[in-house]
Tab-separated table of C-alpha atoms in Angstrom:
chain	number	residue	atom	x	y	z
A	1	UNK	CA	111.115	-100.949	124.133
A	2	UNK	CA	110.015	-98.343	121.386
A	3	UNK	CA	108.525	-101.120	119.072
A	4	UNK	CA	105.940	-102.257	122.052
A	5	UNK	CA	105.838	-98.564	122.530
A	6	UNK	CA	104.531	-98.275	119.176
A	7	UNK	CA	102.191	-101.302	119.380
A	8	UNK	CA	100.498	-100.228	122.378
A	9	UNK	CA	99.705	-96.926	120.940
A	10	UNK	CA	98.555	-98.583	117.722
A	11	UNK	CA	96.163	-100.710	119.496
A	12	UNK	CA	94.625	-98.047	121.990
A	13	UNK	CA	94.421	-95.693	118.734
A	14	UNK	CA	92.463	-98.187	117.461
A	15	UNK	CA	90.313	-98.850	120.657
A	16	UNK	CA	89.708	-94.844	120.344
A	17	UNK	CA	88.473	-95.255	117.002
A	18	UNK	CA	85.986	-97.755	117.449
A	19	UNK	CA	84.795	-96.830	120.557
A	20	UNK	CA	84.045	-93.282	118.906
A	21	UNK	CA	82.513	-94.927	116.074
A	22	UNK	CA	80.405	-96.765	118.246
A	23	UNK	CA	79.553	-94.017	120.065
A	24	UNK	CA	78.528	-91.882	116.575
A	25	UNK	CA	76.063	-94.752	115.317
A	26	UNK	CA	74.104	-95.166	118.569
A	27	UNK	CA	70.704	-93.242	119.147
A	28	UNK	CA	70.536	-90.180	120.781
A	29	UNK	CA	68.234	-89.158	123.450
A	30	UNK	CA	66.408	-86.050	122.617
A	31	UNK	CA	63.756	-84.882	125.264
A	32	UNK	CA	63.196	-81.905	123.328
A	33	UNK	CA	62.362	-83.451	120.203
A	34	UNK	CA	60.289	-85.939	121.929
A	35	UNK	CA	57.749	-83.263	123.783
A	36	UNK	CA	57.777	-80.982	120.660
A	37	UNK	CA	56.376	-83.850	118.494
A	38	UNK	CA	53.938	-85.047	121.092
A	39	UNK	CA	52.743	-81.218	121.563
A	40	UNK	CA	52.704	-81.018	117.818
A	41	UNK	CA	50.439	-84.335	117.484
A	42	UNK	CA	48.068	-83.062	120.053
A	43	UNK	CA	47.913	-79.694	118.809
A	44	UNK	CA	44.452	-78.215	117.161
A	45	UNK	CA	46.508	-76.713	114.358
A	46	UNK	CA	48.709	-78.372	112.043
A	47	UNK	CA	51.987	-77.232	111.425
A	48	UNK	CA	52.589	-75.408	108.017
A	49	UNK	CA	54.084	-77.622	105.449
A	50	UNK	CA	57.201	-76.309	103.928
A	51	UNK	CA	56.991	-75.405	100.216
A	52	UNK	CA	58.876	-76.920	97.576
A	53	UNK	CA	61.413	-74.220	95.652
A	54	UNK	CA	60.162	-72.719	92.185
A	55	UNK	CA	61.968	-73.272	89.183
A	56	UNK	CA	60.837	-69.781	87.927
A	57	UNK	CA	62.575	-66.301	88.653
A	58	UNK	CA	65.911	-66.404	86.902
A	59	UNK	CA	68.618	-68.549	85.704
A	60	UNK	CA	70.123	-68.563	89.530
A	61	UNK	CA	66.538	-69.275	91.345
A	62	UNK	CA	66.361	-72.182	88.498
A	63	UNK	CA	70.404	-74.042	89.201
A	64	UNK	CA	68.932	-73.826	93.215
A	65	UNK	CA	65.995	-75.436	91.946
A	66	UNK	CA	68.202	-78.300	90.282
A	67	UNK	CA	70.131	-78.273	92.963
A	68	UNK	CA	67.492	-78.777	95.934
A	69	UNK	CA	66.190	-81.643	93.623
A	70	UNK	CA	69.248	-83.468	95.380
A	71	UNK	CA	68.319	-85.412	98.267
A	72	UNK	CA	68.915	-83.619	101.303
A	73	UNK	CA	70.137	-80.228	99.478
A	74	UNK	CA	66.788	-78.901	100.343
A	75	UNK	CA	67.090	-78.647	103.788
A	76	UNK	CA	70.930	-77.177	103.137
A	77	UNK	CA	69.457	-74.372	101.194
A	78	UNK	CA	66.702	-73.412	103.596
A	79	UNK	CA	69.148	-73.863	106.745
A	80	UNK	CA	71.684	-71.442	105.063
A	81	UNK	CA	69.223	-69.128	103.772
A	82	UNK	CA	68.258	-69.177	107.994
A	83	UNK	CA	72.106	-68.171	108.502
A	84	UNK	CA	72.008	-65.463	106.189
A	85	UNK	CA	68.688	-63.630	107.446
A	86	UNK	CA	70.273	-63.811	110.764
A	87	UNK	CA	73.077	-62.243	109.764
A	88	UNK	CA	71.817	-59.550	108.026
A	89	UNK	CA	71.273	-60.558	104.609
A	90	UNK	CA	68.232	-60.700	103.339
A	91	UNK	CA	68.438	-60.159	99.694
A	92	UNK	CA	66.191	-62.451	97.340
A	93	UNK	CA	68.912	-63.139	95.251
A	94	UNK	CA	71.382	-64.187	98.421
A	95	UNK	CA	71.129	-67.810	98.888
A	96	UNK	CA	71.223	-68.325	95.066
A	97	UNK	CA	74.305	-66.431	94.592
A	98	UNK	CA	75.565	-68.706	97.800
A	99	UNK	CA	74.579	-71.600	96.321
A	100	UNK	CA	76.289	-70.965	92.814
A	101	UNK	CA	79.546	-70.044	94.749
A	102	UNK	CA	79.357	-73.257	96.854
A	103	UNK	CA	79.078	-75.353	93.733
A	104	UNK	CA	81.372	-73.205	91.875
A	105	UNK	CA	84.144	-74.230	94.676
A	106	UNK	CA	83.741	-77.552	94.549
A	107	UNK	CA	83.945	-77.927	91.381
A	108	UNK	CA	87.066	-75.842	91.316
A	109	UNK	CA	88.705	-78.339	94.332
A	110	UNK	CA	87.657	-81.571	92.242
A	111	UNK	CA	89.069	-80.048	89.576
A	112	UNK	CA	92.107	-79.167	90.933
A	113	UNK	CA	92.417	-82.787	92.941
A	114	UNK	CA	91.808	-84.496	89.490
A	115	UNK	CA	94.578	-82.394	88.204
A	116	UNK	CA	97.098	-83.112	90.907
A	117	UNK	CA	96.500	-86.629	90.582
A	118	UNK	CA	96.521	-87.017	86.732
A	119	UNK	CA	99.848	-89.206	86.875
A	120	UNK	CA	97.565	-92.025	89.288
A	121	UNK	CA	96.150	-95.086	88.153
A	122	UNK	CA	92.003	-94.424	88.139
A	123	UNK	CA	91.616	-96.643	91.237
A	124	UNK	CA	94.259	-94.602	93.363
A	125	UNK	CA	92.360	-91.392	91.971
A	126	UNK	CA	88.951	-92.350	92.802
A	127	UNK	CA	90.691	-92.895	96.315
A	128	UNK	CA	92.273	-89.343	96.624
A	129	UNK	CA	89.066	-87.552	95.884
């Protein structure tokens, strides 16, 4: 009794994964988005463009710089730069200090996974991290 017990939980956990899966991959309505961009096509004035981060202004403002070269980092760095103005923080030298600590953890965590798993074969590390 337990083992088709087990089964049948197996196979509707499995159901519940793919189904959610599913569910994350397929395109999301978004009204808002939609009428914003039409508004914003048929608008008289263009939007501003967003300006690229200088590499000048300290050794902090340069490792953001490096780092926003990263696909995608960009848009992290401006979103959390957003997070800190709002709450309260609105030092020039914030988001790079944020930044440096973010990458200063992660290194720290690889570093520490990489040392918990020295005794693993490469393929079983690669795995763990």
């Amino acid at each position: 009794m337990t083992l088709v017990l087990v089964f049948v939980l197996t196979f509707a956990t499995i159901v519940g994964l793919v189904w959610t899966g599913t569910q994350v991959f397929q395109e999301q309505e978004d009204p808002v988005g939609d009428r914003l961009s039409e508004l914003q096509n048929n608008a008289l004035v263009s939007s501003p463009r967003t300006q690229r981060r200088k590499a000048s202004g300290g050794i902090l403002n340069q490792f953001v710089y490096l780092i926003t070269l990263i696909p995608g980092a960009d848009g992290w760095v401006r979103d959390n730069e957003k997070k800190l103005a709002r709450a309260g923080v609105r030092s020039k030298s914030a988001v790079s200090i944020f930044v440096v600590c973010c990458f200063v953890t992660m290194v720290l965590l690889m570093a520490g996974m990489l040392w918990l798993q020295r005794h693993n074969t490469p393929v079983q590390m690669l795995g763990g991290m």
